[in-house]
mmCIF file of C-alpha atoms in Angstrom:
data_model
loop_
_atom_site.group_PDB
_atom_site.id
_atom_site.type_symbol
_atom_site.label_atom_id
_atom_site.label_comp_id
_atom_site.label_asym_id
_atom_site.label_seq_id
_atom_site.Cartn_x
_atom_site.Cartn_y
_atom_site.Cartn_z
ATOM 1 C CA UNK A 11 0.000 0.000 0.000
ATOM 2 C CA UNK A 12 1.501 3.343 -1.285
ATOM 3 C CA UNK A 13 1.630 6.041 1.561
ATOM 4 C CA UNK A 14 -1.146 7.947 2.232
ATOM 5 C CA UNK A 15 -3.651 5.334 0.478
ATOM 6 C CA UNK A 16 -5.285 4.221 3.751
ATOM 7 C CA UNK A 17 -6.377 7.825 3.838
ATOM 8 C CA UNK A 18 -7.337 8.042 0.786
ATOM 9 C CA UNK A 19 -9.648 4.734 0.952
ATOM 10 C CA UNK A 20 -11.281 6.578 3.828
ATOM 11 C CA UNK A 21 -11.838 10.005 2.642
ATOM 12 C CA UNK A 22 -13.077 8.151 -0.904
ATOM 13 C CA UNK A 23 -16.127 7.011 2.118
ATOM 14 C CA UNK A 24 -16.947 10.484 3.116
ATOM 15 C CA UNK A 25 -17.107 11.460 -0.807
ATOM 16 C CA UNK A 26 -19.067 8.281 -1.699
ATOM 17 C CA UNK A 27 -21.476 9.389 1.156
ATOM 18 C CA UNK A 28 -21.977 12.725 -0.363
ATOM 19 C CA UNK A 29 -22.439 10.636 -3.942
ATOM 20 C CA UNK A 30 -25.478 8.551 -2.005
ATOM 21 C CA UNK A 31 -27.257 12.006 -1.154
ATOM 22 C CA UNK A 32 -27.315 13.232 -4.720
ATOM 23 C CA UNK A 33 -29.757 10.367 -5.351
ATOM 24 C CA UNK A 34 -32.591 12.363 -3.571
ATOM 25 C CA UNK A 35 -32.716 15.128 -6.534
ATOM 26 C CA UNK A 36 -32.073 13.033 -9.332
ATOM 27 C CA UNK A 37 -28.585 14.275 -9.464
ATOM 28 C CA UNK A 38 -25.524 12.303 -11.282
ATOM 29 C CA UNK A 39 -24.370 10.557 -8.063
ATOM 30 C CA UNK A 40 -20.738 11.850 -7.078
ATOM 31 C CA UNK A 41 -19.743 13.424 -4.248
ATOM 32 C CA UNK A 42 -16.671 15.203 -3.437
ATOM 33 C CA UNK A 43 -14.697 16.288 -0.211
ATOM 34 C CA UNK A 44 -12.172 18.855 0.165
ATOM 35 C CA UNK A 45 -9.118 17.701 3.156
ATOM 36 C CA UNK A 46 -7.497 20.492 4.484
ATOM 37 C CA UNK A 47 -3.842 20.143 5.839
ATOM 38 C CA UNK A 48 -5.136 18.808 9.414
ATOM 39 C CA UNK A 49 -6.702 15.920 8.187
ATOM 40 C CA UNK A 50 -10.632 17.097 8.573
ATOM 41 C CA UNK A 51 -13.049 18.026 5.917
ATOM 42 C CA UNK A 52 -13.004 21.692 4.902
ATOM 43 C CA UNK A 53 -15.844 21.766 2.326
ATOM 44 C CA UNK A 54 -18.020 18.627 0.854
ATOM 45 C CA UNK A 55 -20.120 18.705 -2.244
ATOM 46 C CA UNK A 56 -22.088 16.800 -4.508
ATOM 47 C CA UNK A 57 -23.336 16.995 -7.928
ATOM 48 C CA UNK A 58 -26.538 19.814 -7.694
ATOM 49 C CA UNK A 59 -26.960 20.304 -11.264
ATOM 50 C CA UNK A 60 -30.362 19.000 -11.668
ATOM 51 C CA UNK A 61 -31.628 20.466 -8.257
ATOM 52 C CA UNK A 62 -30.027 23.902 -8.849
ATOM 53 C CA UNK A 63 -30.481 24.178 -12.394
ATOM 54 C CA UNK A 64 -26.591 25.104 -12.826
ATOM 55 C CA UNK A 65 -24.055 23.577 -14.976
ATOM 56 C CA UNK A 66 -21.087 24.595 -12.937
ATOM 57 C CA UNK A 67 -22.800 22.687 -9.911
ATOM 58 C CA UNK A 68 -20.222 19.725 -10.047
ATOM 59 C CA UNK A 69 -19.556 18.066 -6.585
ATOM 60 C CA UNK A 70 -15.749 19.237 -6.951
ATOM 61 C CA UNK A 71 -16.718 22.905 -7.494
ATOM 62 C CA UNK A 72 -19.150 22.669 -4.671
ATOM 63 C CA UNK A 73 -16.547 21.579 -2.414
ATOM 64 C CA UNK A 74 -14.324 23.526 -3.750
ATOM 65 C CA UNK A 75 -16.543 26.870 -3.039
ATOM 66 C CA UNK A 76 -16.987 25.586 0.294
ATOM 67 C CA UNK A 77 -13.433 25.011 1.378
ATOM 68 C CA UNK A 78 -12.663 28.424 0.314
ATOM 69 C CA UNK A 79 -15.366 29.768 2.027
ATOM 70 C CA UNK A 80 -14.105 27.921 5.078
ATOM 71 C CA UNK A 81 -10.737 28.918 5.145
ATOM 72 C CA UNK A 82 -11.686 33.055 4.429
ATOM 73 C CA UNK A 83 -13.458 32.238 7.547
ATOM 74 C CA UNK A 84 -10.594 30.528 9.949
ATOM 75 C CA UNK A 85 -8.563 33.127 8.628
ATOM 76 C CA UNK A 86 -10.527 35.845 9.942
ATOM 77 C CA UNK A 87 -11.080 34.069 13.206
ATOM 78 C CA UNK A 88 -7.165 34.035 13.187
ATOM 79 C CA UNK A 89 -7.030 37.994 12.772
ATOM 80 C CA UNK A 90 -5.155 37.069 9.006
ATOM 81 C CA UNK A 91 -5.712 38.067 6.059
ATOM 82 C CA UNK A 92 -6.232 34.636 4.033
ATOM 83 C CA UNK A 93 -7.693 35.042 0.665
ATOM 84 C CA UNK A 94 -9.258 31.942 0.995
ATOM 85 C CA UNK A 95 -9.478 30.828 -2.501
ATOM 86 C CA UNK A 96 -5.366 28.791 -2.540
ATOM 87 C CA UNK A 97 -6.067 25.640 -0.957
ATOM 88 C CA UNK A 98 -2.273 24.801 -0.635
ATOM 89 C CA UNK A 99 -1.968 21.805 1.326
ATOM 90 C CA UNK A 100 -5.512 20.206 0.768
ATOM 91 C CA UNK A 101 -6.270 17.401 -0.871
ATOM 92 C CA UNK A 102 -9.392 16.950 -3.469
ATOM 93 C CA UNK A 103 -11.351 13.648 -3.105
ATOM 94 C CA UNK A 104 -13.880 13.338 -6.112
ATOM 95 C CA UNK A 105 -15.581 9.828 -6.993
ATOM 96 C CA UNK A 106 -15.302 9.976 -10.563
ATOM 97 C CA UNK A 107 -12.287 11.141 -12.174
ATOM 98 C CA UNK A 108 -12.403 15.549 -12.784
ATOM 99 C CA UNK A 109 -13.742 16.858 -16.292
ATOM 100 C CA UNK A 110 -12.241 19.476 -17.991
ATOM 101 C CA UNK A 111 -14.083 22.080 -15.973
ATOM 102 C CA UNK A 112 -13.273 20.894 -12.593
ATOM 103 C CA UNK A 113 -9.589 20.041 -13.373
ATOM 104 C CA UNK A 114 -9.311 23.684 -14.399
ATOM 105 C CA UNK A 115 -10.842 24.636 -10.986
ATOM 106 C CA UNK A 116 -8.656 22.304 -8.770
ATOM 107 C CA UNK A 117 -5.448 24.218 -11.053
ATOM 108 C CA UNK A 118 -6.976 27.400 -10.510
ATOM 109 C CA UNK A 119 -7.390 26.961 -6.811
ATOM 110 C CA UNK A 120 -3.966 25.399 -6.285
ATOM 111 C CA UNK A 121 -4.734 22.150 -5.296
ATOM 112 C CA UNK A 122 -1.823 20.228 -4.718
ATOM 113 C CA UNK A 123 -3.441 16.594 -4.820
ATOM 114 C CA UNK A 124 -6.473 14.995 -6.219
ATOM 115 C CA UNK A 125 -7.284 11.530 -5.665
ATOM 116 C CA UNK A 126 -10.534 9.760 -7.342
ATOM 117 C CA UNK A 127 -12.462 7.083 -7.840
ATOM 118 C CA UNK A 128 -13.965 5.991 -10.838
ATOM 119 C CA UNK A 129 -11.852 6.529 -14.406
ATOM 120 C CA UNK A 130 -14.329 8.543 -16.949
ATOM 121 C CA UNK A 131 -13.101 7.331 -20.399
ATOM 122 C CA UNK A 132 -15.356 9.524 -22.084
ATOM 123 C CA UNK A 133 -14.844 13.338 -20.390
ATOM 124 C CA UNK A 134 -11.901 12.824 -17.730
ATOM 125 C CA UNK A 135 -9.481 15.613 -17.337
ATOM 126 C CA UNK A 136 -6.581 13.409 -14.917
ATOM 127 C CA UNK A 137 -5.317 10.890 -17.370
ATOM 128 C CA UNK A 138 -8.116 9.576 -19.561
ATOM 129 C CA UNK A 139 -8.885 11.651 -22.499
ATOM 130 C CA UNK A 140 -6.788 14.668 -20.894
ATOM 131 C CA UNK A 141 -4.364 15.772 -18.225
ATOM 132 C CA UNK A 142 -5.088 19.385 -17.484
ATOM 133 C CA UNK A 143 -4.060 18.607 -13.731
ATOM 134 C CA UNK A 144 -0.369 17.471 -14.830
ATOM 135 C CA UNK A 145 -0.236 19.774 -17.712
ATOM 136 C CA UNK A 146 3.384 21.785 -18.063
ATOM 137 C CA UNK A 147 2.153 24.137 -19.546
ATOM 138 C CA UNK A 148 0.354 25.605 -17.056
ATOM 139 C CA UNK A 149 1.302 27.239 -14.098
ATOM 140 C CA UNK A 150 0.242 24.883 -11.412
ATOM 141 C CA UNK A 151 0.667 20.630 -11.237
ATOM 142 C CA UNK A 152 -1.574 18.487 -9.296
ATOM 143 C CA UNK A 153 -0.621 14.802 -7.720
ATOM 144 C CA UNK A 154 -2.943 12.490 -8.815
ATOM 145 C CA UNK A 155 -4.538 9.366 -7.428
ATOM 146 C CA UNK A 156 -6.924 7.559 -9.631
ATOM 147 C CA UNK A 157 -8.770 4.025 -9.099
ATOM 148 C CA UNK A 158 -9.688 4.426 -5.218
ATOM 149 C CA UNK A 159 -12.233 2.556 -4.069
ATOM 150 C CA UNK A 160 -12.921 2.260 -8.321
ATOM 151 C CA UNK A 161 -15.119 -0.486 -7.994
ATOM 152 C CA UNK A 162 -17.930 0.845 -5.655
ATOM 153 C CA UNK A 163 -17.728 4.398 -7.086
ATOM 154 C CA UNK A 164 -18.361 2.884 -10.482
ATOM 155 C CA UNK A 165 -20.902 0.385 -9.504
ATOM 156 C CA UNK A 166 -22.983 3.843 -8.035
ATOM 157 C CA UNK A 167 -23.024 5.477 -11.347
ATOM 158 C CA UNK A 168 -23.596 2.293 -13.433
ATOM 159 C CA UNK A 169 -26.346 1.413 -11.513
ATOM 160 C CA UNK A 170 -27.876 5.108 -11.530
ATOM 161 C CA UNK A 171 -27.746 4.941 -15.612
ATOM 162 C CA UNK A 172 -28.672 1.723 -16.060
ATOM 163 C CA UNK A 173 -31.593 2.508 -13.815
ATOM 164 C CA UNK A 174 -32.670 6.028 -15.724
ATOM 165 C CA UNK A 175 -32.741 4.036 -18.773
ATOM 166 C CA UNK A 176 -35.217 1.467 -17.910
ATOM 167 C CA UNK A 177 -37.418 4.375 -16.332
#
């Protein structure tokens, strides 16, 4: 077991437990976390697009939103002056591997590690049909952990499709 992976396995529960809730609106079932240097959840999301009627309302820019609001907040607690929106030293669990979107906003907020789930062959952004998170180009890199837990975060969303398609 590489370091860190026991972690990882358990986080991937707290993400898969935000994918379960997404059920209830007839969302896309996946559920991010955000793990801030400490260890403990800083923001949690999961996908809202259906309930919220927004197509940036991915579980990783939920979390994402949430973290930062999180940390502006401890940082003002503190009597700093945190921006809130660099996430240096947190770690991004998602249960299906980032689209393009998402992988820009993990770059954008300086994400230093993502680990996932599921592999998405047909719009994944870490390694499948792109790599913006390891991309030299830009101006921030991203550690990547794919295939966590990929059995049970895949078996969610199979069974979620192959259920909408019978209904």
């Amino acid at each position: 077991m590489a370091p860190g992976e026991n972690r990882h396995t358990e986080w991937m529960g707290l993400a898969l437990d935000e994918a379960r809730s997404a059920l209830a609106t007839e969302d896309v079932p996946i559920g991010a976390v955000v793990i801030g240097p400490d260890g403990g959840v800083l923001g949690s999301g999961r996908n809202q697009r259906e309930e919220l009627g927004d197509p940036t309302a991915h579980a990783e820019v939920v979390a994402i939103r949430q973290a930062a609001e999180r940390l502006r907040e401890l940082s003002k607690l503190d009597g700093g002056n945190g921006d809130g929106w660099r996430l240096a030293d947190c770690t991004l669990v998602v249960t299906l591997e980032p689209c393009a979107m998402c992988a820009g906003a993990v770059v954008l907020a300086r994400i230093p590690r993502v680990v996932f789930g599921a592999w998405d062959e047909k719009a994944g952004a870490a390694g499948s049909v792109f790599d913006v998170l390891r991309e030299r180009r830009l101006n921030h890199w991203v550690e990547v952990y794919g295939g966590i837990r990929e059995d049970e975060c895949g078996a969610l969303l199979r069974d979620f499709f192959a259920a909408h398609r019978r209904g």
